[in-house]
Coordinates of N, CA and C and ligand atoms in Angstrom, one line a residue:
M15 N -2.7 8.6 16.1 CA -1.4 8.2 15.4 C -1.5 7.3 14.4
A16 N -0.8 7.6 13.2 CA -0.9 6.8 12.0 C -0.4 5.4 12.3
L17 N -1.2 4.5 11.7 CA -0.7 3.0 11.8 C 0.0 2.7 10.3
V18 N -0.5 3.3 9.3 CA -0.1 3.0 7.9 C 0.6 4.1 7.2
A19 N 1.7 4.0 6.6 CA 2.2 5.1 5.8 C 1.9 4.7 4.4
V20 N 1.5 5.5 3.6 CA 1.3 5.4 2.2 C 2.3 6.2 1.4
V21 N 3.1 5.6 0.7 CA 4.4 6.5 0.1 C 4.0 6.2 -1.4
M22 N 4.4 7.2 -2.1 CA 4.3 7.2 -3.7 C 5.5 7.9 -4.2
G23 N 6.0 7.4 -5.3 CA 7.1 7.9 -6.0 C 6.9 9.3 -6.7
S24 N 5.8 9.7 -6.9 CA 5.6 11.1 -7.5 C 4.0 11.4 -7.3
E25 N 4.0 12.9 -7.4 CA 2.7 13.5 -7.2 C 1.8 12.8 -8.4
S26 N 2.3 12.4 -9.4 CA 1.6 11.8 -10.6 C 1.2 10.5 -10.3
D27 N 1.4 9.9 -9.2 CA 0.8 8.6 -8.7 C -0.4 8.7 -8.1
M28 N -0.9 9.9 -7.6 CA -2.0 10.1 -6.8 C -3.2 9.5 -7.3
S29 N -3.4 9.6 -8.7 CA -4.6 9.2 -9.1 C -5.1 7.7 -8.8
F30 N -4.0 6.9 -8.9 CA -4.1 5.5 -8.4 C -4.1 5.5 -6.8
M31 N -3.1 6.0 -6.2 CA -3.1 6.0 -4.8 C -4.1 6.4 -3.9
Q32 N -5.1 7.3 -4.5 CA -6.2 7.9 -3.9 C -7.1 6.6 -3.6
N33 N -7.1 5.7 -4.2 CA -8.0 4.4 -4.1 C -7.6 4.0 -2.8
T34 N -6.3 3.8 -2.6 CA -5.7 3.3 -1.4 C -6.1 4.2 -0.1
L35 N -6.0 5.4 -0.3 CA -6.2 6.3 0.8 C -7.7 6.2 1.2
D36 N -8.7 6.3 0.2 CA -10.0 6.2 0.4 C -10.4 5.0 1.2
I37 N -9.8 3.8 0.9 CA -10.3 2.6 1.5 C -9.8 2.6 3.0
L38 N -8.6 3.1 3.2 CA -8.1 3.1 4.5 C -9.1 4.1 5.4
S39 N -9.4 5.2 4.9 CA -10.3 6.0 5.6 C -11.7 5.4 5.8
E40 N -12.2 4.6 4.8 CA -13.6 3.9 4.9 C -13.4 2.9 6.1
L41 N -12.3 2.3 6.2 CA -12.1 1.2 7.2 C -11.6 1.8 8.6
G42 N -11.5 3.1 8.7 CA -11.2 3.8 9.9 C -9.7 3.5 10.4
I43 N -8.7 3.4 9.3 CA -7.5 3.1 9.7 C -6.6 4.5 9.4
E44 N -6.1 4.9 10.7 CA -5.3 6.0 10.5 C -4.1 6.0 9.7
H45 N -3.9 7.0 9.0 CA -2.6 6.8 7.9 C -2.1 8.0 7.6
E46 N -1.0 8.0 7.0 CA -0.4 9.2 6.5 C 0.0 9.0 5.0
A47 N 0.1 10.0 4.3 CA 0.6 10.0 2.8 C 1.7 10.7 2.5
L48 N 2.8 10.4 1.8 CA 4.0 11.0 1.5 C 4.3 10.7 0.1
V49 N 4.9 11.8 -0.6 CA 5.5 11.6 -1.9 C 7.0 11.6 -1.7
M50 N 7.6 10.5 -2.2 CA 9.0 10.2 -1.9 C 9.7 9.4 -3.1
S51 N 10.6 10.0 -3.8 CA 11.2 9.2 -4.8 C 12.5 8.6 -4.4
A52 N 12.7 7.2 -4.8 CA 13.8 6.6 -4.4 C 15.0 6.9 -5.2
H53 N 14.8 7.7 -6.3 CA 15.9 8.1 -7.1 C 16.3 9.5 -7.0
R54 N 15.2 10.5 -6.7 CA 15.2 11.8 -6.5 C 15.6 12.2 -5.1
N55 N 15.0 11.5 -4.3 CA 15.2 11.9 -2.9 C 15.7 10.6 -2.1
P56 N 16.8 9.9 -2.4 CA 17.3 8.9 -1.7 C 17.5 9.1 -0.2
E57 N 18.1 10.4 0.2 CA 18.4 10.5 1.5 C 17.0 10.5 2.3
A58 N 16.0 11.2 1.9 CA 14.7 11.3 2.5 C 14.1 9.9 2.6
V59 N 14.3 9.0 1.7 CA 13.8 7.7 1.8 C 14.6 6.8 2.8
R60 N 15.9 7.1 3.0 CA 16.6 6.4 3.9 C 16.2 6.9 5.4
E61 N 16.0 8.1 5.5 CA 15.6 8.7 6.8 C 14.3 8.2 7.2
F62 N 13.4 8.3 6.3 CA 12.1 7.8 6.7 C 12.2 6.2 7.0
G63 N 12.9 5.5 6.2 CA 12.9 4.0 6.6 C 13.5 3.7 7.9
Q64 N 14.5 4.6 8.1 CA 15.2 4.1 9.4 C 14.3 4.6 10.8
T65 N 13.4 5.6 10.6 CA 12.7 6.1 11.7 C 11.2 5.6 11.8
V66 N 10.8 5.0 10.6 CA 9.4 4.7 10.5 C 8.7 3.8 11.6
R67 N 9.5 2.9 12.0 CA 9.1 1.9 13.1 C 8.9 2.5 14.4
Q68 N 9.9 3.5 14.8 CA 9.7 4.1 16.2 C 8.7 5.2 16.1
R69 N 8.3 5.5 14.9 CA 7.1 6.5 14.9 C 5.7 5.8 15.1
G70 N 5.7 4.4 15.2 CA 4.5 3.6 15.3 C 3.9 3.1 14.2
I71 N 4.5 3.3 13.0 CA 3.9 2.8 11.7 C 4.1 1.3 11.8
E72 N 2.9 0.6 11.4 CA 3.1 -0.8 11.4 C 3.0 -1.6 10.2
V73 N 2.5 -0.8 9.0 CA 2.4 -1.2 7.7 C 2.8 -0.1 6.8
I74 N 3.7 -0.3 5.8 CA 3.9 0.6 4.7 C 3.3 0.2 3.5
I75 N 2.6 1.0 2.6 CA 2.2 0.8 1.4 C 2.8 1.7 0.4
A76 N 3.7 1.1 -0.5 CA 4.3 2.0 -1.4 C 4.0 1.7 -2.8
G77 N 3.6 2.7 -3.6 CA 3.2 2.6 -5.0 C 4.2 3.4 -6.0
A78 N 4.6 2.8 -7.0 CA 5.6 3.4 -7.9 C 5.5 2.9 -9.3
G79 N 5.7 3.6 -10.2 CA 5.8 3.2 -11.6 C 7.1 3.2 -12.2
G80 N 7.3 2.8 -13.4 CA 8.6 2.7 -14.1 C 9.3 1.6 -13.5
A81 N 10.6 1.5 -13.5 CA 11.5 0.4 -12.8 C 11.3 0.7 -11.3
A82 N 10.3 0.2 -10.6 CA 9.8 0.9 -9.4 C 10.7 0.3 -8.3
H83 N 11.6 0.9 -7.9 CA 12.5 0.4 -6.7 C 12.1 0.9 -5.4
L84 N 11.2 1.8 -5.3 CA 10.8 2.4 -4.0 C 10.3 1.4 -3.0
P85 N 9.4 0.5 -3.4 CA 9.0 -0.4 -2.2 C 10.2 -1.3 -1.7
G86 N 11.0 -1.8 -2.7 CA 12.2 -2.5 -2.2 C 13.2 -1.8 -1.4
V87 N 13.5 -0.5 -1.9 CA 14.4 0.2 -1.1 C 13.9 0.6 0.2
L88 N 12.5 0.9 0.4 CA 11.9 1.1 1.8 C 12.2 -0.1 2.6
A89 N 11.8 -1.4 1.9 CA 12.0 -2.6 2.7 C 13.4 -2.8 3.2
S90 N 14.3 -2.1 2.5 CA 15.8 -2.5 2.8 C 16.1 -1.8 4.0
W91 N 15.4 -0.6 4.3 CA 15.7 0.3 5.5 C 14.9 -0.1 6.8
T92 N 14.0 -0.9 6.6 CA 13.1 -1.1 7.8 C 12.6 -2.7 7.8
S93 N 12.2 -3.1 9.0 CA 11.5 -4.4 9.1 C 10.0 -4.2 9.2
V94 N 9.5 -3.1 9.0 CA 8.1 -3.0 9.0 C 7.8 -3.5 7.6
P95 N 6.5 -4.1 7.7 CA 6.1 -5.0 6.3 C 5.8 -4.0 5.2
V96 N 6.4 -4.2 4.1 CA 5.8 -3.3 2.9 C 5.0 -4.1 1.9
I97 N 4.0 -3.2 1.5 CA 3.1 -3.7 0.6 C 3.3 -3.0 -0.8
G98 N 3.7 -3.5 -1.8 CA 4.1 -2.8 -3.1 C 3.0 -2.8 -4.1
I99 N 2.7 -1.5 -4.5 CA 1.6 -1.5 -5.7 C 2.6 -1.0 -7.0
P100 N 2.4 -1.9 -8.0 CA 3.1 -1.6 -9.3 C 2.0 -0.7 -10.1
L101 N 2.5 0.5 -10.6 CA 1.6 1.5 -11.1 C 1.9 1.6 -12.6
P102 N 0.8 1.8 -13.5 CA 0.9 1.6 -14.8 C 1.2 3.1 -15.4
T103 N 2.2 3.7 -15.1 CA 2.5 5.1 -15.3 C 3.5 5.1 -16.5
S104 N 4.2 4.0 -16.9 CA 5.2 3.9 -17.7 C 4.9 3.6 -19.2
D105 N 5.7 3.7 -20.2 CA 5.5 3.3 -21.6 C 5.3 1.8 -21.6
L106 N 5.8 1.0 -20.6 CA 5.5 -0.4 -20.5 C 4.2 -0.8 -19.8
N107 N 3.4 0.3 -19.4 CA 2.0 0.1 -18.7 C 2.1 -0.7 -17.4
G108 N 3.2 -0.6 -16.6 CA 3.3 -1.3 -15.4 C 4.0 -2.5 -15.4
V109 N 4.3 -3.1 -16.5 CA 5.0 -4.4 -16.4 C 6.3 -4.3 -15.8
D110 N 7.0 -3.3 -16.3 CA 8.3 -3.0 -15.5 C 8.2 -2.8 -14.1
A111 N 7.2 -2.1 -13.6 CA 7.0 -1.9 -12.0 C 6.6 -3.3 -11.5
L112 N 5.6 -3.9 -12.2 CA 5.4 -5.3 -11.5 C 6.6 -6.2 -11.3
Y113 N 7.4 -6.3 -12.3 CA 8.6 -7.2 -12.3 C 9.5 -6.7 -11.2
A114 N 9.7 -5.5 -11.2 CA 10.7 -4.8 -10.1 C 10.2 -4.9 -8.8
I115 N 8.9 -4.9 -8.5 CA 8.4 -4.9 -7.1 C 8.3 -6.3 -6.7
V116 N 7.7 -7.3 -7.7 CA 7.4 -8.7 -7.1 C 8.7 -9.6 -7.1
Q117 N 9.7 -9.2 -7.9 CA 10.6 -10.1 -8.0 C 12.0 -9.7 -7.1
M118 N 11.7 -9.5 -5.8 CA 12.7 -9.1 -4.8 C 13.4 -10.3 -4.5
P119 N 14.7 -10.2 -4.4 CA 15.5 -11.3 -4.1 C 15.2 -11.8 -2.6
A120 N 15.4 -13.2 -2.4 CA 15.0 -13.8 -1.2 C 15.8 -13.0 -0.1
G121 N 14.9 -12.8 1.0 CA 15.6 -12.2 2.2 C 14.7 -11.0 2.7
I122 N 14.5 -10.1 1.6 CA 13.8 -8.8 1.8 C 12.6 -8.7 1.0
P123 N 11.5 -9.2 1.7 CA 10.2 -9.3 0.9 C 9.6 -7.9 0.8
V124 N 8.8 -7.9 -0.3 CA 7.8 -6.9 -0.7 C 6.5 -7.6 -1.0
A125 N 5.4 -7.4 -0.2 CA 4.0 -8.1 -0.6 C 3.6 -7.3 -1.7
T126 N 3.6 -8.0 -3.0 CA 3.1 -7.3 -4.1 C 1.7 -7.5 -4.6
V127 N 0.9 -6.5 -4.8 CA -0.5 -6.6 -5.3 C -0.5 -6.3 -6.7
A128 N -1.8 -6.5 -7.3 CA -2.0 -6.1 -8.7 C -1.6 -4.9 -9.2
V129 N -1.3 -4.8 -10.4 CA -0.9 -3.6 -11.1 C -2.2 -2.6 -11.2
G130 N -2.0 -1.3 -10.8 CA -2.9 -0.3 -11.0 C -4.1 -0.2 -9.8
K131 N -5.4 0.2 -10.3 CA -6.4 0.6 -9.4 C -6.7 -0.6 -8.5
A132 N -6.8 -1.8 -9.1 CA -7.2 -2.9 -8.3 C -6.1 -3.3 -7.2
G133 N -4.8 -3.1 -7.5 CA -3.9 -3.3 -6.6 C -3.9 -2.2 -5.5
A134 N -4.2 -0.8 -6.0 CA -4.2 0.1 -4.9 C -5.4 -0.1 -3.9
K135 N -6.4 -0.8 -4.3 CA -7.5 -1.0 -3.5 C -7.1 -2.2 -2.6
N136 N -6.5 -3.3 -3.1 CA -6.2 -4.5 -2.4 C -5.1 -4.2 -1.3
A137 N -4.2 -3.3 -1.7 CA -3.2 -2.9 -0.8 C -3.7 -2.4 0.6
A138 N -4.7 -1.7 0.5 CA -5.5 -1.2 1.7 C -6.1 -2.3 2.4
Y139 N -6.8 -3.2 1.8 CA -7.5 -4.3 2.2 C -6.4 -5.3 3.0
L140 N -5.3 -5.5 2.3 CA -4.2 -6.4 2.9 C -3.9 -5.6 4.2
A141 N -3.5 -4.5 4.0 CA -3.1 -3.7 5.4 C -4.2 -3.9 6.5
A142 N -5.5 -4.0 6.1 CA -6.5 -4.0 7.1 C -6.5 -5.6 7.7
Q143 N -6.2 -6.4 6.7 CA -6.1 -7.9 7.3 C -5.0 -8.0 8.2
I144 N -3.7 -7.5 8.0 CA -2.7 -7.5 8.7 C -3.0 -6.9 10.2
L145 N -3.5 -5.6 10.1 CA -3.6 -4.8 11.2 C -4.7 -5.5 12.1
G146 N -5.8 -6.2 11.4 CA -6.9 -6.8 12.0 C -6.4 -7.8 13.1
L147 N -5.4 -8.3 12.8 CA -4.8 -9.5 13.8 C -4.6 -9.0 15.2
K148 N -4.3 -7.5 15.2 CA -4.1 -6.9 16.5 C -5.2 -6.0 17.0
Y149 N -5.9 -5.3 16.0 CA -6.9 -4.1 16.3 C -8.2 -4.7 16.0
D150 N -9.0 -5.1 17.0 CA -10.3 -5.5 16.7 C -11.2 -4.7 15.9
S151 N -11.2 -3.4 16.2 CA -12.1 -2.6 15.4 C -11.7 -2.6 13.9
I152 N -10.5 -2.7 13.4 CA -10.1 -2.9 12.0 C -10.5 -4.2 11.6
H153 N -10.4 -5.3 12.4 CA -10.8 -6.7 11.9 C -12.4 -6.5 11.6
Q154 N -13.2 -5.8 12.6 CA -14.7 -5.8 12.3 C -14.8 -5.1 11.1
A155 N -14.1 -3.9 11.0 CA -14.4 -3.1 9.6 C -14.2 -3.9 8.4
Y156 N -13.0 -4.7 8.4 CA -12.8 -5.5 7.3 C -13.9 -6.5 7.0
E157 N -14.2 -7.2 8.1 CA -15.2 -8.3 7.9 C -16.6 -7.6 7.4
A158 N -17.0 -6.5 7.9 CA -18.1 -5.8 7.3 C -17.9 -5.6 5.8
H159 N -16.7 -5.3 5.4 CA -16.5 -5.0 3.9 C -16.8 -6.3 3.3
R160 N -16.3 -7.5 3.7 CA -16.4 -8.9 3.2 C -17.9 -9.1 3.2
A161 N -18.6 -8.8 4.2 CA -19.9 -9.1 4.2 C -20.7 -8.5 3.2
R162 N -20.4 -7.1 2.9 CA -21.0 -6.4 1.8 C -20.8 -7.0 0.6
L163 N -19.6 -7.5 0.3 CA -19.3 -8.2 -1.0 C -20.1 -9.5 -1.2
A164 N -20.1 -10.2 -0.1 CA -21.1 -11.4 -0.3 C -22.5 -11.1 -0.6
Q165 N -23.0 -10.0 0.1 CA -24.3 -9.6 -0.2 C -24.5 -9.2 -1.7
S166 N -23.6 -8.5 -2.2 CA -23.6 -8.0 -3.5 C -23.6 -9.0 -4.6
D167 N -23.0 -10.3 -4.2 CA -23.0 -11.4 -5.1 C -24.3 -12.2 -4.9
N168 N -25.1 -11.9 -4.0 CA -26.3 -12.8 -3.7 C -27.6 -12.0 -3.8
K169 N -27.6 -11.3 -4.9 CA -28.9 -10.5 -5.1 C -29.7 -11.5 -5.9
P170 N -31.1 -11.4 -5.5 CA -32.1 -12.3 -6.3 C -32.1 -11.9 -7.8
P171 N -32.5 -12.9 -8.5 CA -32.4 -12.7 -10.1 C -33.3 -11.6 -10.3
I172 N -33.0 -10.7 -11.4 CA -33.9 -9.5 -11.8 C -35.3 -10.2 -12.4
A173 N -35.1 -11.2 -13.1 CA -36.4 -11.6 -13.7 C -36.5 -13.2 -13.5
Ligands
RP5_222 C1 8.1 6.7 -10.6 O1 8.1 7.1 -12.0 C2 6.9 7.3 -9.9 O2 6.4 6.4 -9.0 C3 5.8 7.4 -11.3 O3 4.9 6.4 -11.3 C4 6.8 7.4 -12.4 C5 6.7 8.7 -13.1 O4 7.1 9.7 -12.2 P1 7.1 11.3 -12.5 O5 8.1 11.4 -13.8 O6 5.7 11.6 -13.0 O7 7.5 12.1 -11.4 O8 9.2 7.4 -9.9

């Protein structure tokens, strides 16, 4: 059963969102992926948000570009935590998406990661950290990732 729902505003977002999906797979986190636009499919977004918790999803990752309202709209429909990824798909290269996602008014948070590929990766790692509080196998997989990172920074000098 999927623990993470990865939602994107357009199929054109997949080149960035594939980074999220790949890392969730590497960490052994079951997930589902959906394309759902907050402005083109508002009813589908509402239906998804109202039922996502009862389907067993524990973290939502939502990526969008432009004036990216998808993560905030999803957060308005559910209390499942939402991680937002601002995508640089617009003429403003993601600055518009960053501001739209990070500047949520108080009360309905969206945990916002970096713009683009780094953010897409970090969204998966952040989901792993959250889920690792409950699922030991995910905690172990995330710790192994951190150990690999530490190793890669501790290589002996080449000469
Ligand atoms: C947003 O607008 C999507 O998340 C995408 O990043 C951007 C452009 O979407 P398309 O016009 O390619 O569908 O809704």
